[in-house]
């Protein structure tokens, strides 16, 4: 629990940087699972600073993003492709071929095979070394809304009405928010060797309490993380307000 989000974000960025550097020393690639939304922005800002001012290189980094709206064109302002380039990829030396973000442009009949291939690509890279997560007020991680199974894999899902309401600020009007998204599954996330979940602000306090101290259940998909052996939950004092 940190006093404020900035301190938490700097710590998360430092952990990520240390992982990248330790793999570099061994001449190995590192596979990162990345999130979008407001929560990771300050983490990415700090990673960009470490690259610019402290020589942190991302040439040994492979990334897989958790999710993307469906349908979504990559050049739309609300796309997660746009987001990732704006906040991170355009400012670091990651190789473009090492970036993976679910493709929101696919025709519906190609989605199933594509999702299976996304899973396979993660496995072929050796699996996720570290998954960075935010949490939605529904308890979603990625876009695994209530009802998502612990074994779920990458797939097309329907967004929860509360998630659509929360996304409305990015889409001008609620009716412009896509109803669906492609997301890694809970099972995909649970296979990561290490997970870091972040939550900032009082708006996350209730769901964070349920996630960390509540019953493990698909009603709060993030609660499945209680069953993972290596999870760090990094929060500010406001998100932690309802922890006992
Ligand atoms: C985004 C994602 C979502 C967000 C969650 C919190 O890639 O997977 O689970 O992490 O909706 O969003 P913010 O950070 O905007 O509160």
mmCIF file of C-alpha atoms and ligand atoms in Angstrom:
data_model
loop_
_atom_site.group_PDB
_atom_site.id
_atom_site.type_symbol
_atom_site.label_atom_id
_atom_site.label_comp_id
_atom_site.label_asym_id
_atom_site.label_seq_id
_atom_site.Cartn_x
_atom_site.Cartn_y
_atom_site.Cartn_z
ATOM 1 C CA UNK A 1 0.000 0.000 0.000
ATOM 2 C CA UNK A 2 1.511 3.305 -1.095
ATOM 3 C CA UNK A 3 0.618 6.838 -0.050
ATOM 4 C CA UNK A 4 -0.194 7.722 -3.610
ATOM 5 C CA UNK A 5 -0.473 6.218 -7.085
ATOM 6 C CA UNK A 6 2.732 7.840 -8.314
ATOM 7 C CA UNK A 7 4.825 6.038 -5.687
ATOM 8 C CA UNK A 8 3.139 2.738 -6.507
ATOM 9 C CA UNK A 9 3.660 3.256 -10.233
ATOM 10 C CA UNK A 10 7.360 4.023 -9.813
ATOM 11 C CA UNK A 11 7.774 0.831 -7.781
ATOM 12 C CA UNK A 12 5.970 -1.225 -10.428
ATOM 13 C CA UNK A 13 8.109 0.282 -13.186
ATOM 14 C CA UNK A 14 11.254 -0.467 -11.166
ATOM 15 C CA UNK A 15 10.180 -4.135 -10.780
ATOM 16 C CA UNK A 16 9.562 -4.408 -14.512
ATOM 17 C CA UNK A 17 12.891 -2.737 -15.295
ATOM 18 C CA UNK A 18 14.752 -5.095 -12.942
ATOM 19 C CA UNK A 19 13.172 -8.109 -14.638
ATOM 20 C CA UNK A 20 14.156 -6.790 -18.081
ATOM 21 C CA UNK A 21 17.717 -6.100 -16.917
ATOM 22 C CA UNK A 22 18.160 -9.462 -15.198
ATOM 23 C CA UNK A 23 17.058 -11.253 -18.377
ATOM 24 C CA UNK A 24 19.388 -9.021 -20.414
ATOM 25 C CA UNK A 25 22.339 -10.077 -18.269
ATOM 26 C CA UNK A 26 21.523 -13.696 -19.103
ATOM 27 C CA UNK A 27 21.032 -12.904 -22.795
ATOM 28 C CA UNK A 28 17.349 -13.897 -22.570
ATOM 29 C CA UNK A 29 14.099 -12.437 -23.857
ATOM 30 C CA UNK A 30 11.412 -11.385 -21.374
ATOM 31 C CA UNK A 31 7.699 -11.788 -22.085
ATOM 32 C CA UNK A 32 5.436 -9.115 -20.578
ATOM 33 C CA UNK A 33 1.650 -9.116 -20.472
ATOM 34 C CA UNK A 34 0.448 -5.519 -20.590
ATOM 35 C CA UNK A 35 -2.723 -3.654 -19.678
ATOM 36 C CA UNK A 36 -4.302 -0.426 -20.889
ATOM 37 C CA UNK A 37 -6.712 2.004 -19.214
ATOM 38 C CA UNK A 38 -5.906 4.805 -16.814
ATOM 39 C CA UNK A 39 -4.128 2.666 -14.188
ATOM 40 C CA UNK A 40 -0.906 1.792 -16.071
ATOM 41 C CA UNK A 41 -0.317 5.234 -17.635
ATOM 42 C CA UNK A 42 1.978 6.391 -14.837
ATOM 43 C CA UNK A 43 3.843 3.066 -14.924
ATOM 44 C CA UNK A 44 4.479 3.483 -18.642
ATOM 45 C CA UNK A 45 5.538 7.104 -18.110
ATOM 46 C CA UNK A 46 8.158 5.941 -15.632
ATOM 47 C CA UNK A 47 9.353 3.163 -17.977
ATOM 48 C CA UNK A 48 9.770 5.754 -20.747
ATOM 49 C CA UNK A 49 11.776 7.904 -18.334
ATOM 50 C CA UNK A 50 13.987 4.937 -17.406
ATOM 51 C CA UNK A 51 14.591 4.348 -21.121
ATOM 52 C CA UNK A 52 15.399 7.989 -21.888
ATOM 53 C CA UNK A 53 17.352 8.916 -18.787
ATOM 54 C CA UNK A 54 18.751 5.669 -17.429
ATOM 55 C CA UNK A 55 19.456 3.658 -20.568
ATOM 56 C CA UNK A 56 16.845 0.931 -20.010
ATOM 57 C CA UNK A 57 16.563 -0.975 -23.296
ATOM 58 C CA UNK A 58 13.507 -2.951 -24.408
ATOM 59 C CA UNK A 59 15.226 -4.830 -27.219
ATOM 60 C CA UNK A 60 14.874 -8.126 -25.364
ATOM 61 C CA UNK A 61 11.189 -7.526 -24.560
ATOM 62 C CA UNK A 62 8.200 -9.281 -26.118
ATOM 63 C CA UNK A 63 4.759 -7.964 -25.184
ATOM 64 C CA UNK A 64 1.252 -9.351 -25.303
ATOM 65 C CA UNK A 65 -1.597 -6.990 -24.501
ATOM 66 C CA UNK A 66 -4.533 -8.294 -22.536
ATOM 67 C CA UNK A 67 -7.352 -7.043 -24.687
ATOM 68 C CA UNK A 68 -8.869 -4.864 -27.378
ATOM 69 C CA UNK A 69 -12.379 -3.645 -28.087
ATOM 70 C CA UNK A 70 -14.256 -5.472 -30.844
ATOM 71 C CA UNK A 71 -14.770 -4.228 -33.433
ATOM 72 C CA UNK A 72 -12.012 -1.621 -33.379
ATOM 73 C CA UNK A 73 -9.677 -0.132 -35.981
ATOM 74 C CA UNK A 74 -6.081 0.347 -34.768
ATOM 75 C CA UNK A 75 -5.976 4.011 -35.778
ATOM 76 C CA UNK A 76 -9.073 4.962 -33.766
ATOM 77 C CA UNK A 77 -8.301 7.106 -30.727
ATOM 78 C CA UNK A 78 -9.987 4.630 -28.374
ATOM 79 C CA UNK A 79 -8.131 1.597 -29.679
ATOM 80 C CA UNK A 80 -5.685 -0.118 -27.387
ATOM 81 C CA UNK A 81 -3.202 -0.177 -30.268
ATOM 82 C CA UNK A 82 -3.321 3.624 -30.316
ATOM 83 C CA UNK A 83 -3.093 3.759 -26.515
ATOM 84 C CA UNK A 84 -0.042 1.500 -26.295
ATOM 85 C CA UNK A 85 1.845 3.413 -28.965
ATOM 86 C CA UNK A 86 0.975 6.768 -27.463
ATOM 87 C CA UNK A 87 1.929 5.869 -23.899
ATOM 88 C CA UNK A 88 4.784 3.402 -24.368
ATOM 89 C CA UNK A 89 5.834 1.818 -27.637
ATOM 90 C CA UNK A 90 6.547 5.016 -29.607
ATOM 91 C CA UNK A 91 8.965 6.183 -26.923
ATOM 92 C CA UNK A 92 11.107 3.075 -26.344
ATOM 93 C CA UNK A 93 13.311 0.785 -28.450
ATOM 94 C CA UNK A 94 11.055 -2.298 -28.501
ATOM 95 C CA UNK A 95 11.152 -4.124 -31.847
ATOM 96 C CA UNK A 96 7.798 -3.748 -33.644
ATOM 97 C CA UNK A 97 7.661 -7.465 -34.399
ATOM 98 C CA UNK A 98 7.754 -8.194 -30.652
ATOM 99 C CA UNK A 99 4.504 -6.294 -29.975
ATOM 100 C CA UNK A 100 1.229 -8.259 -29.843
ATOM 101 C CA UNK A 101 -2.202 -6.690 -29.335
ATOM 102 C CA UNK A 102 -5.463 -8.530 -30.077
ATOM 103 C CA UNK A 103 -6.753 -7.553 -33.520
ATOM 104 C CA UNK A 104 -10.116 -5.816 -33.335
ATOM 105 C CA UNK A 105 -10.471 -5.660 -37.126
ATOM 106 C CA UNK A 106 -11.021 -9.361 -37.769
ATOM 107 C CA UNK A 107 -14.183 -10.641 -39.429
ATOM 108 C CA UNK A 108 -16.262 -12.564 -36.923
ATOM 109 C CA UNK A 109 -15.662 -15.952 -38.571
ATOM 110 C CA UNK A 110 -11.885 -15.585 -38.071
ATOM 111 C CA UNK A 111 -12.039 -14.662 -34.387
ATOM 112 C CA UNK A 112 -12.006 -18.162 -32.897
ATOM 113 C CA UNK A 113 -8.896 -19.335 -34.757
ATOM 114 C CA UNK A 114 -7.210 -16.012 -34.110
ATOM 115 C CA UNK A 115 -7.780 -16.310 -30.351
ATOM 116 C CA UNK A 116 -6.356 -19.830 -30.308
ATOM 117 C CA UNK A 117 -3.348 -18.593 -32.258
ATOM 118 C CA UNK A 118 -2.848 -15.752 -29.725
ATOM 119 C CA UNK A 119 -2.657 -18.339 -26.925
ATOM 120 C CA UNK A 120 -0.230 -20.409 -28.953
ATOM 121 C CA UNK A 121 2.001 -17.412 -29.660
ATOM 122 C CA UNK A 122 2.276 -16.704 -25.937
ATOM 123 C CA UNK A 123 3.240 -20.319 -25.312
ATOM 124 C CA UNK A 124 5.755 -20.364 -28.150
ATOM 125 C CA UNK A 125 7.478 -17.337 -26.639
ATOM 126 C CA UNK A 126 7.865 -19.328 -23.413
ATOM 127 C CA UNK A 127 4.815 -18.002 -21.545
ATOM 128 C CA UNK A 128 4.286 -14.721 -19.729
ATOM 129 C CA UNK A 129 7.062 -13.868 -17.263
ATOM 130 C CA UNK A 130 5.052 -11.027 -15.804
ATOM 131 C CA UNK A 131 1.447 -9.892 -16.256
ATOM 132 C CA UNK A 132 0.504 -6.336 -15.353
ATOM 133 C CA UNK A 133 -3.190 -5.918 -14.488
ATOM 134 C CA UNK A 134 -5.673 -3.201 -13.678
ATOM 135 C CA UNK A 135 -9.058 -4.043 -12.241
ATOM 136 C CA UNK A 136 -12.509 -2.956 -13.373
ATOM 137 C CA UNK A 137 -15.306 -2.096 -10.971
ATOM 138 C CA UNK A 138 -17.055 -5.322 -12.031
ATOM 139 C CA UNK A 139 -14.020 -7.261 -10.789
ATOM 140 C CA UNK A 140 -12.817 -7.877 -14.310
ATOM 141 C CA UNK A 141 -9.169 -8.499 -15.149
ATOM 142 C CA UNK A 142 -8.539 -8.072 -18.847
ATOM 143 C CA UNK A 143 -12.150 -8.027 -19.973
ATOM 144 C CA UNK A 144 -13.048 -11.176 -18.065
ATOM 145 C CA UNK A 145 -16.371 -10.046 -16.686
ATOM 146 C CA UNK A 146 -18.344 -11.792 -13.892
ATOM 147 C CA UNK A 147 -19.137 -15.345 -14.955
ATOM 148 C CA UNK A 148 -15.729 -15.890 -16.579
ATOM 149 C CA UNK A 149 -14.287 -19.309 -15.742
ATOM 150 C CA UNK A 150 -10.895 -19.752 -14.120
ATOM 151 C CA UNK A 151 -9.908 -21.896 -17.111
ATOM 152 C CA UNK A 152 -11.074 -19.386 -19.752
ATOM 153 C CA UNK A 153 -8.707 -18.591 -22.622
ATOM 154 C CA UNK A 154 -8.444 -15.791 -25.188
ATOM 155 C CA UNK A 155 -11.870 -15.174 -26.662
ATOM 156 C CA UNK A 156 -14.537 -12.710 -27.732
ATOM 157 C CA UNK A 157 -16.636 -11.522 -24.782
ATOM 158 C CA UNK A 158 -19.557 -9.209 -24.062
ATOM 159 C CA UNK A 159 -18.733 -6.212 -21.895
ATOM 160 C CA UNK A 160 -20.649 -5.767 -18.653
ATOM 161 C CA UNK A 161 -23.021 -2.754 -18.592
ATOM 162 C CA UNK A 162 -20.950 -1.180 -15.774
ATOM 163 C CA UNK A 163 -17.779 -1.534 -17.868
ATOM 164 C CA UNK A 164 -19.553 0.173 -20.762
ATOM 165 C CA UNK A 165 -20.621 3.014 -18.456
ATOM 166 C CA UNK A 166 -17.032 3.392 -17.202
ATOM 167 C CA UNK A 167 -15.691 3.400 -20.789
ATOM 168 C CA UNK A 168 -18.145 6.096 -21.916
ATOM 169 C CA UNK A 169 -15.714 8.880 -20.926
ATOM 170 C CA UNK A 170 -13.365 7.695 -23.698
ATOM 171 C CA UNK A 171 -16.092 7.403 -26.341
ATOM 172 C CA UNK A 172 -17.982 10.692 -25.814
ATOM 173 C CA UNK A 173 -21.257 8.805 -25.478
ATOM 174 C CA UNK A 174 -22.099 5.479 -23.881
ATOM 175 C CA UNK A 175 -23.822 4.300 -27.072
ATOM 176 C CA UNK A 176 -20.501 4.551 -28.970
ATOM 177 C CA UNK A 177 -18.733 2.069 -26.677
ATOM 178 C CA UNK A 178 -18.295 -1.310 -28.402
ATOM 179 C CA UNK A 179 -20.412 -4.014 -26.791
ATOM 180 C CA UNK A 180 -17.707 -6.627 -27.111
ATOM 181 C CA UNK A 181 -13.974 -7.147 -26.739
ATOM 182 C CA UNK A 182 -11.240 -9.690 -27.357
ATOM 183 C CA UNK A 183 -9.504 -10.638 -24.134
ATOM 184 C CA UNK A 184 -6.991 -13.079 -22.760
ATOM 185 C CA UNK A 185 -8.837 -15.464 -20.444
ATOM 186 C CA UNK A 186 -8.500 -15.830 -16.685
ATOM 187 C CA UNK A 187 -6.669 -19.083 -17.436
ATOM 188 C CA UNK A 188 -4.239 -17.264 -19.742
ATOM 189 C CA UNK A 189 -3.512 -14.739 -16.993
ATOM 190 C CA UNK A 190 -3.196 -17.418 -14.288
ATOM 191 C CA UNK A 191 -0.433 -19.108 -16.298
ATOM 192 C CA UNK A 192 1.800 -16.014 -15.982
ATOM 193 C CA UNK A 193 4.760 -16.723 -13.703
ATOM 194 C CA UNK A 194 4.223 -13.486 -11.826
ATOM 195 C CA UNK A 195 1.277 -11.081 -11.674
ATOM 196 C CA UNK A 196 1.145 -7.464 -10.537
ATOM 197 C CA UNK A 197 -2.335 -6.020 -9.993
ATOM 198 C CA UNK A 198 -2.609 -2.259 -9.511
ATOM 199 C CA UNK A 199 -5.521 -0.151 -8.307
ATOM 200 C CA UNK A 200 -5.609 3.563 -7.599
ATOM 201 C CA UNK A 201 -8.320 5.716 -6.071
ATOM 202 C CA UNK A 202 -11.401 5.283 -3.905
ATOM 203 C CA UNK A 203 -13.482 4.083 -6.865
ATOM 204 C CA UNK A 204 -11.606 0.762 -6.670
ATOM 205 C CA UNK A 205 -11.827 0.290 -2.881
ATOM 206 C CA UNK A 206 -14.947 -1.870 -2.818
ATOM 207 C CA UNK A 207 -13.921 -4.242 -5.590
ATOM 208 C CA UNK A 208 -10.380 -4.464 -4.238
ATOM 209 C CA UNK A 209 -11.727 -5.597 -0.875
ATOM 210 C CA UNK A 210 -13.823 -8.297 -2.576
ATOM 211 C CA UNK A 211 -10.877 -9.344 -4.741
ATOM 212 C CA UNK A 212 -8.340 -9.660 -1.946
ATOM 213 C CA UNK A 213 -10.451 -10.598 1.077
ATOM 214 C CA UNK A 214 -13.660 -11.965 -0.385
ATOM 215 C CA UNK A 215 -14.682 -15.433 -1.504
ATOM 216 C CA UNK A 216 -12.959 -16.848 -4.596
ATOM 217 C CA UNK A 217 -15.706 -16.919 -7.176
ATOM 218 C CA UNK A 218 -16.443 -16.159 -10.805
ATOM 219 C CA UNK A 219 -18.726 -13.369 -9.554
ATOM 220 C CA UNK A 220 -15.483 -11.449 -9.014
ATOM 221 C CA UNK A 221 -13.071 -12.852 -11.604
ATOM 222 C CA UNK A 222 -10.111 -10.999 -10.052
ATOM 223 C CA UNK A 223 -10.648 -13.070 -6.864
ATOM 224 C CA UNK A 224 -9.196 -16.060 -8.754
ATOM 225 C CA UNK A 225 -5.828 -14.347 -8.304
ATOM 226 C CA UNK A 226 -5.952 -15.493 -4.657
ATOM 227 C CA UNK A 227 -5.114 -18.942 -6.060
ATOM 228 C CA UNK A 228 -1.979 -17.766 -7.883
ATOM 229 C CA UNK A 229 1.340 -18.312 -6.053
ATOM 230 C CA UNK A 230 3.047 -15.037 -7.040
ATOM 231 C CA UNK A 231 0.791 -12.001 -7.085
ATOM 232 C CA UNK A 232 1.656 -8.502 -5.935
ATOM 233 C CA UNK A 233 -1.292 -6.180 -5.314
ATOM 234 C CA UNK A 234 -0.029 -2.619 -5.550
ATOM 235 C CA UNK A 235 -2.469 0.050 -4.393
ATOM 236 C CA UNK A 236 -2.679 3.556 -3.057
ATOM 237 C CA UNK A 237 -4.212 4.329 0.343
ATOM 238 C CA UNK A 238 -7.590 5.167 -1.220
ATOM 239 C CA UNK A 239 -7.965 1.891 -3.101
ATOM 240 C CA UNK A 240 -6.876 0.121 0.110
ATOM 241 C CA UNK A 241 -9.489 1.937 2.211
ATOM 242 C CA UNK A 242 -11.824 -1.061 2.613
ATOM 243 C CA UNK A 243 -9.176 -3.693 3.347
ATOM 244 C CA UNK A 244 -9.448 -5.022 6.879
HETATM 245 C C1 LIG B 1 -7.328 -2.907 -19.839
HETATM 246 C C2 LIG B 1 -7.953 -3.936 -19.017
HETATM 247 C C3 LIG B 1 -8.964 -3.593 -17.976
HETATM 248 C C4 LIG B 1 -8.570 -2.396 -17.112
HETATM 249 C C5 LIG B 1 -9.656 -2.081 -16.095
HETATM 250 C C6 LIG B 1 -9.316 -0.866 -15.259
HETATM 251 O O1 LIG B 1 -6.389 -3.486 -20.728
HETATM 252 O O2 LIG B 1 -7.662 -5.067 -19.198
HETATM 253 O O3 LIG B 1 -9.161 -4.712 -17.153
HETATM 254 O O4 LIG B 1 -7.362 -2.670 -16.463
HETATM 255 O O5 LIG B 1 -10.861 -1.858 -16.759
HETATM 256 O O6 LIG B 1 -9.301 0.266 -16.063
HETATM 257 P P1 LIG B 1 -8.760 1.650 -15.500
HETATM 258 O O7 LIG B 1 -7.300 1.464 -15.283
HETATM 259 O O8 LIG B 1 -9.017 2.632 -16.617
HETATM 260 O O9 LIG B 1 -9.507 1.930 -14.259
#
